[in-house]
């Protein structure tokens, strides 16, 4: 079992496509920087070009550029716009009191409380009041002072729009690259999980319902997809955006920005607390969801039995128990999400604004202090922007925890011990089979005891016995679905443990009692999409077993569609297609696992003819229920409680008057009674 944390392994998957993620993050950083330039541009427009007209203006001798204004037959220029060539001949001050601007024909302080009485302007300073005569400006006069600022304001606005457009383009690319990488990660994960499942030993599937395994591949990986596609991009975007906001805030006011840094440990503590409780609830929710999938899968497959035995109420009750458990823990998780969601972010945001108001309010009371409107606007804008990403991060916590729990379940499956895979082709073996003192147990109780026998190439051997005698277990060992605890199995004097499981099965074929057909076409079910088997070979195999008699009557013939399980075909027709499948692969060893047990009498003759074609030239092992179907077998092995009690051909076993003879006599009596 691997010891890496789920978070680390999810991060390692992300590194697989780090190039796309890195490009997306770079685009995100560029877009964020451009977008966050907006408040700084707005501050400059307000402070330097709108409110900035308030201040000292120098009277100059003549107009030399567009920054000079004409007022009362004189030329004036803002003191911060003068050049070395300007000849200053006087000073004046433009000052705002309430909503009006006043022109004072001399330089006066800009700080301190201001008042006006008629044309008398008074400014309170620490040294005492300063009084001066001021002229109230009309809108027309004020427009003269604002006129030089129109061009720079337009240029800054155009710059802002351009930044927004370019930022929008980079945001598109960052969204595309991050989501593309996210889908690639989950695609790889699903492929890895499915590939891993195919390499798991058979006992893993025996002990677990199919629905729970399906939930790991579909539901859990879908939750992980949300992590990479939504959570990853949103959280990364939010953190980078927050980083950019903090840089801008420190640029404006380091003290208040430092206070706002308290949001970071709050978010961390928040996430840790959510993880403790959210993990517990999500574990139960996802495990219960898997059980629900398993229950539904089992109920659908067994619906004919459920309805036949009137078990609808009991089945519904079992489902409702699982569904109620799922609902209960979903409700607990909902309460947790309600406690740690938008409302809590709003509370922190409001508290931050209280600190902001207190800070700037107390600062403005200090003598000689000046807080510009542009600075206030920019800081309020950045504070508002700061809590946007915090809210986004908090809203992703449920999905983040779901993905973490789902990832743990997926990695738990991927940590299951798998079998080595080796598809290197080995020469087609002849088919001599030997079991030497083989004993086998599924758990602790042995089902096979000291089994030994030899079957020569080309022979047909049958295995008979009552239910639980060990017939199917022998075939499971031969196919290496399991390995025996004791003894050895040889094919052509080669210990099968020295071959990989894929190599052992590469020259074997099997036909089951209830043949399974996959969704696709008749031909794809014969070829199993193996490129080595041509269309012509598949059709020849179908004709050889007599399946062409019903296939050629279908509207699309050999390309007729097959539903899952082949339910549109009768059992006999499905069996013939499975015979053709085995014949097309030309196995050296063929296993027939009660292949005629459920066939009706009318179809049996056709099946027996197909079997003769199928068995020709290969070693055939038959697990038989109808003893009449194995009378021609070269050797018949009679099993009882995991041991071979009798062996011989049909006539030899009848002469022994043992277990086989008794079984055959009882079947013959049953056949005669059914006829009468």
XYZ file of C-alpha atoms in Angstrom:
676
model
C 0.000 0.000 0.000
C 1.263 3.461 -0.828
C 1.759 5.935 1.976
C 1.393 9.228 0.079
C -1.481 11.404 1.150
C -4.455 11.832 -1.140
C -3.594 15.501 -1.623
C -0.048 14.637 -2.700
C -1.214 12.036 -5.196
C -3.815 14.371 -6.649
C -1.046 16.961 -7.008
C 1.173 14.398 -8.747
C -1.589 13.766 -11.282
C -1.789 17.505 -11.861
C 1.961 17.577 -12.557
C 1.378 15.201 -15.477
C -0.060 18.136 -17.416
C 1.903 20.882 -15.684
C 2.699 22.655 -18.956
C -0.950 23.529 -19.648
C -1.547 24.442 -16.006
C 1.577 26.633 -15.947
C 0.506 28.458 -19.127
C -2.939 28.970 -17.621
C -1.471 30.362 -14.396
C 0.812 32.741 -16.314
C -2.182 33.978 -18.331
C -4.088 34.322 -15.081
C -1.323 36.399 -13.474
C -1.166 38.706 -16.481
C -4.958 39.084 -16.587
C -5.084 39.712 -12.835
C -2.352 42.365 -13.006
C -4.130 44.178 -15.818
C -7.504 44.031 -14.113
C -6.116 45.246 -10.784
C -4.573 48.249 -12.506
C -8.107 49.688 -12.765
C -8.398 51.194 -9.261
C -4.905 52.692 -9.556
C -5.895 54.345 -12.836
C -9.139 55.543 -11.215
C -7.143 56.945 -8.287
C -4.877 58.835 -10.668
C -7.853 60.221 -12.603
C -9.555 61.370 -9.392
C -6.544 62.709 -7.506
C -4.467 64.117 -10.362
C -7.066 65.228 -12.892
C -10.439 65.737 -11.209
C -9.784 66.702 -7.609
C -6.211 67.641 -8.532
C -7.288 71.016 -9.908
C -7.504 72.121 -6.283
C -4.142 73.571 -5.283
C -1.606 76.278 -6.083
C -1.682 77.790 -9.581
C 1.180 79.912 -10.927
C 0.501 83.000 -12.976
C 2.807 83.002 -16.017
C 3.612 85.642 -18.581
C 2.390 83.840 -21.691
C 0.792 80.621 -22.907
C 3.344 78.067 -24.067
C 1.413 74.740 -24.019
C -2.027 73.153 -23.603
C -1.560 72.909 -19.819
C -2.008 76.687 -19.508
C -5.488 78.149 -18.861
C -6.814 81.651 -19.418
C -8.733 83.303 -16.547
C -9.501 86.999 -15.913
C -7.167 88.100 -18.710
C -4.273 86.202 -17.159
C -2.503 82.913 -17.828
C -2.285 80.250 -15.102
C -0.704 76.820 -14.833
C -0.861 74.252 -12.033
C 2.256 74.356 -9.878
C 2.917 70.629 -10.503
C 2.763 71.184 -14.291
C 5.213 74.106 -14.627
C 8.364 73.821 -16.715
C 11.773 75.542 -16.556
C 10.801 77.873 -19.398
C 7.763 79.265 -17.604
C 8.177 82.810 -16.282
C 6.239 82.941 -12.986
C 4.892 86.362 -12.114
C 2.471 85.468 -9.338
C 0.664 82.758 -7.363
C -2.993 81.915 -6.677
C -4.890 79.067 -4.983
C -7.948 77.132 -6.143
C -9.734 75.718 -3.086
C -12.943 73.695 -2.638
C -15.408 74.527 0.144
C -18.488 72.298 0.301
C -19.565 71.867 -3.329
C -18.089 75.083 -4.666
C -14.624 76.139 -5.807
C -13.086 79.522 -4.856
C -10.224 81.344 -6.535
C -7.877 83.048 -4.012
C -5.435 85.489 -5.554
C -2.539 84.331 -3.389
C -1.089 81.099 -1.971
C -2.906 79.728 1.099
C -2.631 76.340 2.974
C -4.661 73.424 1.606
C -4.939 71.636 4.957
C -7.248 72.499 7.809
C -10.946 73.165 8.229
C -12.372 75.584 5.636
C -15.282 78.012 5.754
C -16.573 80.918 3.695
C -18.557 84.032 4.490
C -19.437 86.062 1.407
C -16.118 86.414 -0.363
C -14.115 85.860 2.832
C -12.378 82.445 2.954
C -11.115 81.201 6.353
C -8.738 78.243 6.863
C -8.067 76.901 10.370
C -4.398 75.892 10.833
C -2.394 74.860 13.921
C -0.856 78.357 13.925
C -4.245 80.019 13.803
C -6.890 81.033 11.233
C -5.843 82.376 7.854
C -8.243 84.646 6.034
C -8.213 85.656 2.397
C -10.501 87.100 -0.213
C -11.863 84.468 -2.590
C -13.957 84.569 -5.738
C -16.562 81.861 -6.276
C -16.134 80.172 -9.666
C -19.039 79.675 -12.019
C -19.358 76.433 -13.981
C -17.986 78.199 -17.041
C -14.945 79.435 -15.119
C -14.429 76.017 -13.516
C -14.503 74.412 -16.953
C -11.448 76.495 -17.887
C -9.439 74.949 -15.028
C -10.636 71.421 -15.906
C -10.039 71.788 -19.655
C -6.307 70.818 -19.566
C -7.270 67.556 -17.747
C -9.682 66.255 -20.393
C -7.038 64.844 -22.669
C -5.077 62.917 -19.963
C -8.380 61.651 -18.501
C -9.421 60.298 -21.928
C -5.999 58.729 -22.451
C -6.168 57.008 -19.055
C -9.706 55.773 -19.754
C -8.612 54.407 -23.139
C -5.669 52.703 -21.406
C -8.048 51.182 -18.853
C -10.366 49.860 -21.576
C -7.401 48.386 -23.473
C -6.180 46.700 -20.287
C -9.645 45.235 -19.718
C -9.812 43.910 -23.294
C -6.348 42.339 -23.113
C -7.123 41.010 -19.615
C -10.299 39.435 -21.030
C -8.268 37.640 -23.701
C -5.807 36.310 -21.132
C -8.697 35.257 -18.888
C -10.150 33.282 -21.785
C -6.847 31.485 -22.352
C -6.309 30.808 -18.648
C -9.823 29.357 -18.340
C -9.363 27.261 -21.480
C -5.899 25.969 -20.519
C -6.811 25.153 -16.914
C -10.038 23.374 -17.860
C -8.355 21.563 -20.749
C -5.621 20.357 -18.393
C -8.258 19.378 -15.820
C -10.125 17.221 -18.328
C -6.849 15.650 -19.475
C -5.962 14.798 -15.872
C -9.320 13.131 -15.207
C -9.191 11.338 -18.561
C -5.811 9.878 -17.604
C -7.069 8.993 -14.123
C -10.117 7.176 -15.476
C -7.962 5.280 -17.961
C -5.558 4.360 -15.168
C -8.383 3.216 -12.892
C -10.054 1.134 -15.596
C -6.723 -0.357 -16.646
C -6.005 -1.165 -13.003
C -9.403 -2.843 -12.604
C -8.658 -5.152 -15.509
C -5.496 -6.322 -13.762
C -7.146 -7.043 -10.417
C -7.497 -10.703 -9.402
C -10.880 -12.339 -9.858
C -11.473 -12.640 -6.113
C -11.639 -8.830 -5.863
C -14.766 -8.824 -8.043
C -16.250 -11.852 -6.305
C -16.230 -10.069 -2.940
C -17.659 -6.719 -4.129
C -20.881 -5.735 -5.886
C -20.346 -4.415 -9.414
C -22.200 -1.200 -8.602
C -19.685 -0.158 -5.933
C -16.796 -0.600 -8.365
C -18.649 1.324 -11.075
C -19.173 4.174 -8.585
C -15.391 4.449 -8.120
C -14.817 4.822 -11.860
C -17.716 7.165 -12.581
C -19.034 9.080 -9.557
C -15.760 9.422 -7.669
C -13.706 10.435 -10.692
C -16.454 12.915 -11.601
C -16.008 14.531 -8.175
C -12.267 14.682 -8.837
C -12.978 16.268 -12.227
C -14.805 19.035 -10.376
C -11.664 19.505 -8.293
C -9.405 20.032 -11.288
C -11.872 21.787 -13.566
C -13.641 24.099 -11.132
C -12.002 24.078 -7.724
C -8.430 24.168 -9.018
C -9.024 27.008 -11.440
C -11.191 29.021 -9.027
C -8.881 28.558 -6.024
C -5.729 29.341 -8.026
C -7.475 32.334 -9.578
C -8.625 33.526 -6.173
C -5.232 33.199 -4.497
C -3.414 34.953 -7.332
C -6.084 37.647 -7.358
C -5.726 38.066 -3.579
C -1.948 38.299 -3.943
C -2.357 41.039 -6.534
C -4.858 42.897 -4.354
C -2.494 42.769 -1.378
C 0.366 44.169 -3.466
C -1.833 47.061 -4.584
C -3.081 47.641 -1.044
C 0.465 47.744 0.358
C 1.283 50.228 -2.355
C -1.581 52.440 -1.113
C -1.434 51.953 2.672
C 0.969 49.454 4.240
C -0.548 49.622 7.745
C -4.103 48.790 6.720
C -2.899 46.212 4.204
C -1.007 44.468 7.029
C -4.235 44.351 9.077
C -6.014 42.790 6.104
C -3.420 39.993 6.086
C -5.343 38.510 9.010
C -7.730 37.110 6.402
C -5.116 34.508 5.371
C -4.822 32.637 8.719
C -8.609 32.898 9.070
C -9.045 31.131 5.719
C -6.491 28.458 6.716
C -8.179 27.781 10.079
C -11.503 27.767 8.278
C -10.315 25.133 5.787
C -8.799 22.926 8.511
C -11.990 22.940 10.571
C -14.096 22.215 7.516
C -11.797 19.332 6.575
C -12.233 17.685 9.988
C -16.013 17.599 9.866
C -16.573 17.643 6.107
C -14.303 14.635 5.602
C -16.301 12.549 8.070
C -19.630 13.375 6.424
C -18.339 12.954 2.868
C -16.837 9.555 3.664
C -20.243 8.274 4.746
C -22.038 9.977 1.838
C -19.761 8.538 -0.847
C -19.611 5.035 0.623
C -23.405 5.024 0.968
C -23.706 6.269 -2.600
C -21.615 3.300 -3.764
C -23.874 0.923 -1.850
C -26.912 2.574 -3.433
C -25.388 2.017 -6.888
C -24.733 -1.612 -5.991
C -28.261 -2.036 -4.689
C -29.798 -0.505 -7.825
C -27.569 -2.607 -10.101
C -28.506 -5.786 -8.256
C -32.208 -4.904 -8.219
C -32.324 -4.180 -11.959
C -30.507 -7.391 -12.849
C -32.717 -9.409 -10.500
C -36.001 -7.636 -11.272
C -37.655 -10.736 -12.790
C -36.941 -12.675 -9.578
C -38.037 -9.765 -7.363
C -41.361 -9.522 -9.171
C -41.829 -13.278 -9.426
C -41.451 -13.700 -5.656
C -43.296 -10.456 -4.780
C -40.246 -8.956 -3.064
C -40.921 -5.388 -4.213
C -41.716 -4.076 -0.716
C -38.669 -5.653 0.898
C -36.415 -4.431 -1.906
C -37.871 -0.936 -1.594
C -37.329 -1.013 2.185
C -33.660 -1.983 1.746
C -33.203 0.867 -0.716
C -34.959 3.349 1.562
C -32.620 2.485 4.461
C -29.593 3.366 2.327
C -31.286 6.422 0.858
C -32.269 7.707 4.320
C -28.691 7.314 5.548
C -27.474 9.242 2.493
C -30.068 11.987 3.137
C -29.163 12.252 6.841
C -25.483 12.874 6.196
C -26.211 15.171 3.274
C -28.290 17.261 5.693
C -25.425 17.336 8.211
C -23.071 18.468 5.459
C -25.589 21.106 4.397
C -25.639 22.534 7.934
C -21.849 22.676 7.929
C -21.842 24.440 4.561
C -24.438 26.924 5.796
C -22.196 27.803 8.756
C -19.114 28.293 6.585
C -20.433 30.052 3.540
C -21.344 33.484 2.225
C -22.745 34.819 5.522
C -19.469 34.308 7.369
C -17.521 35.984 4.573
C -19.937 38.906 4.707
C -19.359 39.211 8.457
C -15.575 39.349 8.024
C -15.915 41.840 5.186
C -18.091 44.151 7.288
C -15.651 43.942 10.201
C -12.826 44.860 7.827
C -14.753 47.906 6.673
C -15.211 48.915 10.336
C -11.415 48.768 10.771
C -11.018 50.704 7.512
C -13.392 53.473 8.612
C -11.754 53.671 12.046
C -8.273 53.836 10.530
C -8.964 56.572 7.989
C -11.354 58.410 10.300
C -8.762 58.667 13.080
C -6.048 59.494 10.569
C -8.030 62.427 9.184
C -8.285 63.952 12.672
C -4.527 64.344 12.927
C -3.250 67.914 12.325
C -1.876 68.431 8.874
C -3.150 65.095 7.542
C -4.609 64.775 4.056
C -6.470 61.732 2.765
C -7.261 61.998 -0.916
C -10.581 60.959 -2.369
C -8.778 58.854 -4.963
C -6.944 56.920 -2.234
C -10.201 56.261 -0.406
C -11.893 55.116 -3.601
C -9.012 52.827 -4.575
C -8.778 51.231 -1.123
C -12.527 50.630 -0.908
C -12.396 49.100 -4.393
C -9.531 46.783 -3.420
C -11.238 45.772 -0.165
C -14.342 44.836 -2.128
C -12.215 42.901 -4.620
C -10.339 41.145 -1.776
C -13.442 39.472 -0.362
C -14.621 38.310 -3.777
C -11.899 35.619 -4.058
C -12.243 34.792 -0.342
C -15.923 34.088 -0.958
C -15.000 31.984 -4.007
C -12.539 29.907 -1.970
C -15.068 29.316 0.810
C -17.729 28.287 -1.699
C -15.362 25.675 -3.131
C -14.679 24.005 0.232
C -17.562 21.480 -0.145
C -16.382 20.467 -3.623
C -12.769 20.411 -2.451
C -13.600 18.045 0.403
C -15.802 15.867 -1.816
C -12.943 15.567 -4.286
C -10.448 14.750 -1.541
C -12.654 11.966 -0.168
C -13.421 10.699 -3.680
C -9.701 10.751 -4.480
C -9.002 8.672 -1.384
C -11.540 6.082 -2.536
C -10.117 5.987 -6.057
C -6.546 5.649 -4.802
C -7.652 2.947 -2.373
C -8.849 0.983 -5.405
C -5.638 1.720 -7.302
C -3.593 0.517 -4.315
C -5.162 -2.934 -4.515
C -2.541 -5.486 -5.442
C -2.656 -6.292 -9.153
C -1.393 -9.116 -11.287
C 1.574 -8.807 -13.597
C 0.596 -8.412 -17.244
C 2.647 -9.991 -19.994
C 1.144 -10.165 -23.475
C 4.261 -11.496 -25.184
C 3.043 -14.194 -27.525
C 4.011 -17.775 -26.844
C 3.822 -20.546 -29.463
C 0.478 -22.333 -29.638
C 0.787 -25.238 -27.267
C -0.488 -28.727 -28.112
C -2.881 -28.964 -25.182
C -1.532 -31.736 -22.936
C -2.830 -31.054 -19.410
C -1.558 -32.426 -16.112
C -2.698 -31.791 -12.553
C -0.280 -33.074 -9.890
C -1.527 -33.293 -6.291
C -3.477 -30.039 -6.569
C -5.329 -28.712 -3.511
C -7.169 -25.401 -3.466
C -9.166 -23.233 -1.049
C -10.989 -19.946 -1.774
C -10.593 -18.810 1.827
C -9.679 -21.264 4.575
C -11.780 -24.251 3.599
C -10.363 -26.451 0.854
C -12.698 -27.235 -2.053
C -10.203 -29.429 -3.962
C -8.128 -32.156 -2.309
C -5.042 -33.755 -3.843
C -6.316 -33.772 -7.450
C -4.169 -35.550 -10.044
C -5.017 -36.456 -13.661
C -3.594 -36.305 -17.206
C -5.362 -35.329 -20.418
C -3.625 -35.804 -23.754
C -3.737 -33.338 -26.616
C -6.879 -33.643 -28.743
C -8.813 -35.652 -26.151
C -12.172 -34.724 -24.698
C -12.410 -34.955 -20.924
C -15.607 -34.446 -18.966
C -16.042 -33.518 -15.311
C -19.258 -34.461 -13.557
C -20.480 -34.314 -10.004
C -23.061 -32.812 -7.743
C -23.192 -29.065 -7.052
C -20.182 -27.998 -4.998
C -18.056 -30.961 -5.977
C -15.316 -28.707 -7.421
C -15.847 -28.913 -11.200
C -15.765 -25.148 -11.871
C -12.889 -24.682 -9.430
C -10.742 -26.955 -11.613
C -11.423 -24.732 -14.618
C -10.695 -21.590 -12.587
C -7.290 -23.025 -11.728
C -6.573 -24.013 -15.329
C -7.355 -20.481 -16.520
C -5.278 -19.091 -13.637
C -8.166 -17.081 -12.283
C -6.775 -18.527 -9.070
C -3.593 -20.398 -8.172
C -3.606 -23.581 -6.057
C -2.191 -23.536 -2.540
C -0.659 -26.982 -3.122
C 0.416 -28.934 -6.185
C 1.266 -28.002 -9.759
C -0.551 -27.653 -13.075
C 1.240 -28.322 -16.369
C 0.413 -27.645 -20.010
C 2.712 -29.533 -22.375
C 4.956 -30.289 -19.348
C 5.302 -26.524 -18.707
C 4.337 -25.254 -15.253
C 1.669 -22.623 -15.955
C 2.966 -20.459 -13.069
C 6.034 -19.763 -15.206
C 3.794 -18.081 -17.783
C 1.821 -14.924 -17.183
C -1.930 -15.305 -16.809
C -2.386 -13.687 -20.218
C 0.017 -16.160 -21.842
C -1.762 -19.143 -20.262
C -5.115 -17.945 -21.588
C -3.817 -16.876 -24.995
C -4.531 -20.321 -26.473
C -7.621 -21.180 -24.443
C -11.284 -20.664 -25.195
C -14.328 -20.930 -22.980
C -18.068 -21.265 -23.533
C -20.197 -20.606 -20.477
C -23.545 -22.008 -19.415
C -25.112 -18.556 -19.840
C -23.117 -17.002 -22.696
C -22.538 -13.265 -22.456
C -22.751 -11.022 -25.494
C -21.417 -7.459 -25.485
C -23.182 -4.463 -26.976
C -22.014 -4.016 -30.570
C -22.651 -6.230 -33.577
C -22.773 -9.967 -34.154
C -19.345 -9.839 -35.805
C -17.761 -7.743 -33.044
C -18.936 -10.347 -30.544
C -17.128 -13.008 -32.519
C -13.909 -11.097 -33.186
C -13.910 -9.265 -29.819
C -12.427 -6.429 -31.923
C -9.198 -8.399 -32.286
C -7.416 -7.206 -35.435
C -5.968 -10.679 -35.992
C -9.431 -12.066 -36.777
C -10.750 -10.879 -40.112
C -14.386 -10.406 -41.067
C -14.144 -13.424 -43.360
C -12.801 -15.639 -40.556
C -15.585 -14.555 -38.234
C -18.307 -15.263 -40.813
C -16.726 -18.648 -41.567
C -16.782 -19.511 -37.841
C -20.467 -18.532 -37.586
C -21.326 -20.671 -40.601
C -19.299 -23.592 -39.259
C -21.387 -23.762 -36.082
C -24.656 -23.245 -37.963
C -25.379 -19.724 -36.687
C -25.830 -18.441 -40.251
C -29.289 -20.040 -40.299
C -30.756 -17.291 -38.101
C -28.196 -14.491 -38.592
C -28.750 -14.180 -42.340
C -32.456 -13.643 -41.664
C -31.709 -10.512 -39.629
C -32.175 -7.109 -41.374
C -28.476 -6.255 -41.155
C -27.214 -9.825 -41.210
C -23.789 -10.214 -39.626
C -23.732 -6.505 -38.797
C -26.943 -6.718 -36.770
C -26.781 -4.766 -33.542
C -26.489 -6.651 -30.257
C -27.776 -5.151 -27.012
C -25.968 -5.633 -23.709
C -26.172 -9.296 -22.746
C -27.650 -10.188 -26.145
C -31.180 -10.206 -24.747
C -32.710 -9.908 -28.239
C -31.423 -13.413 -29.052
C -32.622 -16.708 -27.629
C -30.323 -18.680 -25.326
C -29.574 -21.171 -28.087
C -28.711 -18.377 -30.548
C -26.425 -16.703 -28.009
C -24.749 -20.038 -27.399
C -24.046 -20.542 -31.106
C -22.506 -17.064 -31.339
C -20.303 -17.860 -28.333
C -19.277 -21.131 -30.052
C -18.294 -19.148 -33.141
C -16.288 -16.777 -30.931
C -14.323 -19.690 -29.467
C -13.832 -21.239 -32.917
C -12.579 -17.982 -34.452
C -9.809 -17.712 -31.865
C -8.775 -21.331 -32.616
C -7.806 -22.288 -29.040
C -5.620 -25.290 -28.267
C -7.706 -25.949 -25.143
C -11.471 -25.468 -25.095
C -13.532 -25.385 -21.905
C -17.284 -25.960 -22.082
C -18.783 -24.966 -18.741
C -22.190 -26.691 -18.807
C -22.671 -25.173 -22.254
C -25.792 -27.253 -22.957
C -27.321 -27.258 -19.477
C -30.083 -24.730 -20.227
C -30.672 -25.583 -23.895
C -34.113 -26.851 -24.828
C -34.463 -30.232 -26.508
C -35.265 -28.665 -29.898
C -32.035 -26.637 -29.892
C -29.880 -29.396 -28.435
C -29.401 -31.241 -31.720
C -28.181 -28.047 -33.428
C -25.888 -27.307 -30.471
C -24.457 -30.845 -30.485
C -23.620 -30.532 -34.183
C -21.886 -27.212 -33.489
C -19.952 -28.803 -30.623
C -18.554 -31.475 -32.918
C -17.161 -28.759 -35.162
C -15.859 -26.810 -32.188
C -14.073 -29.737 -30.487
C -12.324 -30.978 -33.586
C -8.521 -30.828 -33.346
C -8.267 -29.438 -29.818
C -8.236 -30.573 -26.205
C -11.722 -30.139 -24.788
C -12.742 -30.023 -21.156
C -16.456 -30.341 -20.519
C -18.266 -29.562 -17.277
C -21.463 -31.494 -17.803
C -24.863 -31.547 -16.226
C -26.565 -33.729 -18.798
C -24.621 -36.972 -18.807
C -26.146 -37.881 -22.161
C -24.045 -35.136 -23.776
C -20.675 -36.620 -22.692
C -21.056 -40.271 -23.644
C -18.443 -39.835 -26.360
C -15.846 -38.261 -24.053
C -12.470 -40.025 -23.952
C -12.329 -39.715 -20.151
C -14.962 -38.817 -17.584
C -13.886 -37.704 -14.115
C -16.428 -38.028 -11.309
C -15.891 -35.562 -8.463
C -17.345 -35.625 -4.985
C -16.457 -33.174 -2.201
C -13.393 -31.976 -4.082
C -11.928 -35.414 -4.803
C -11.851 -37.591 -7.938
C -13.824 -40.678 -7.008
C -14.086 -42.368 -10.420
C -12.588 -42.010 -13.907
C -12.986 -43.761 -17.217
C -15.120 -43.603 -20.330
C -18.906 -43.835 -20.330
C -19.129 -47.628 -20.646
C -16.384 -48.280 -18.102
C -18.068 -46.119 -15.508
C -21.445 -47.764 -16.062
C -19.841 -51.164 -15.518
C -18.347 -49.961 -12.202
C -21.895 -49.356 -10.908
C -20.666 -46.485 -8.759
C -21.528 -42.807 -8.443
C -21.611 -42.160 -12.192
C -23.821 -45.170 -12.859
C -26.296 -44.024 -10.207
C -26.351 -40.451 -11.591
C -26.910 -41.726 -15.131
C -29.713 -44.093 -14.030
C -31.535 -41.275 -12.197
C -31.289 -38.939 -15.214
C -32.600 -41.619 -17.534
C -35.570 -42.243 -15.235
C -36.267 -38.511 -15.106
C -36.161 -38.287 -18.906
C -38.647 -41.178 -19.276
C -41.005 -39.636 -16.720
C -40.960 -36.261 -18.513
C -41.928 -37.990 -21.759
C -44.918 -39.671 -20.120
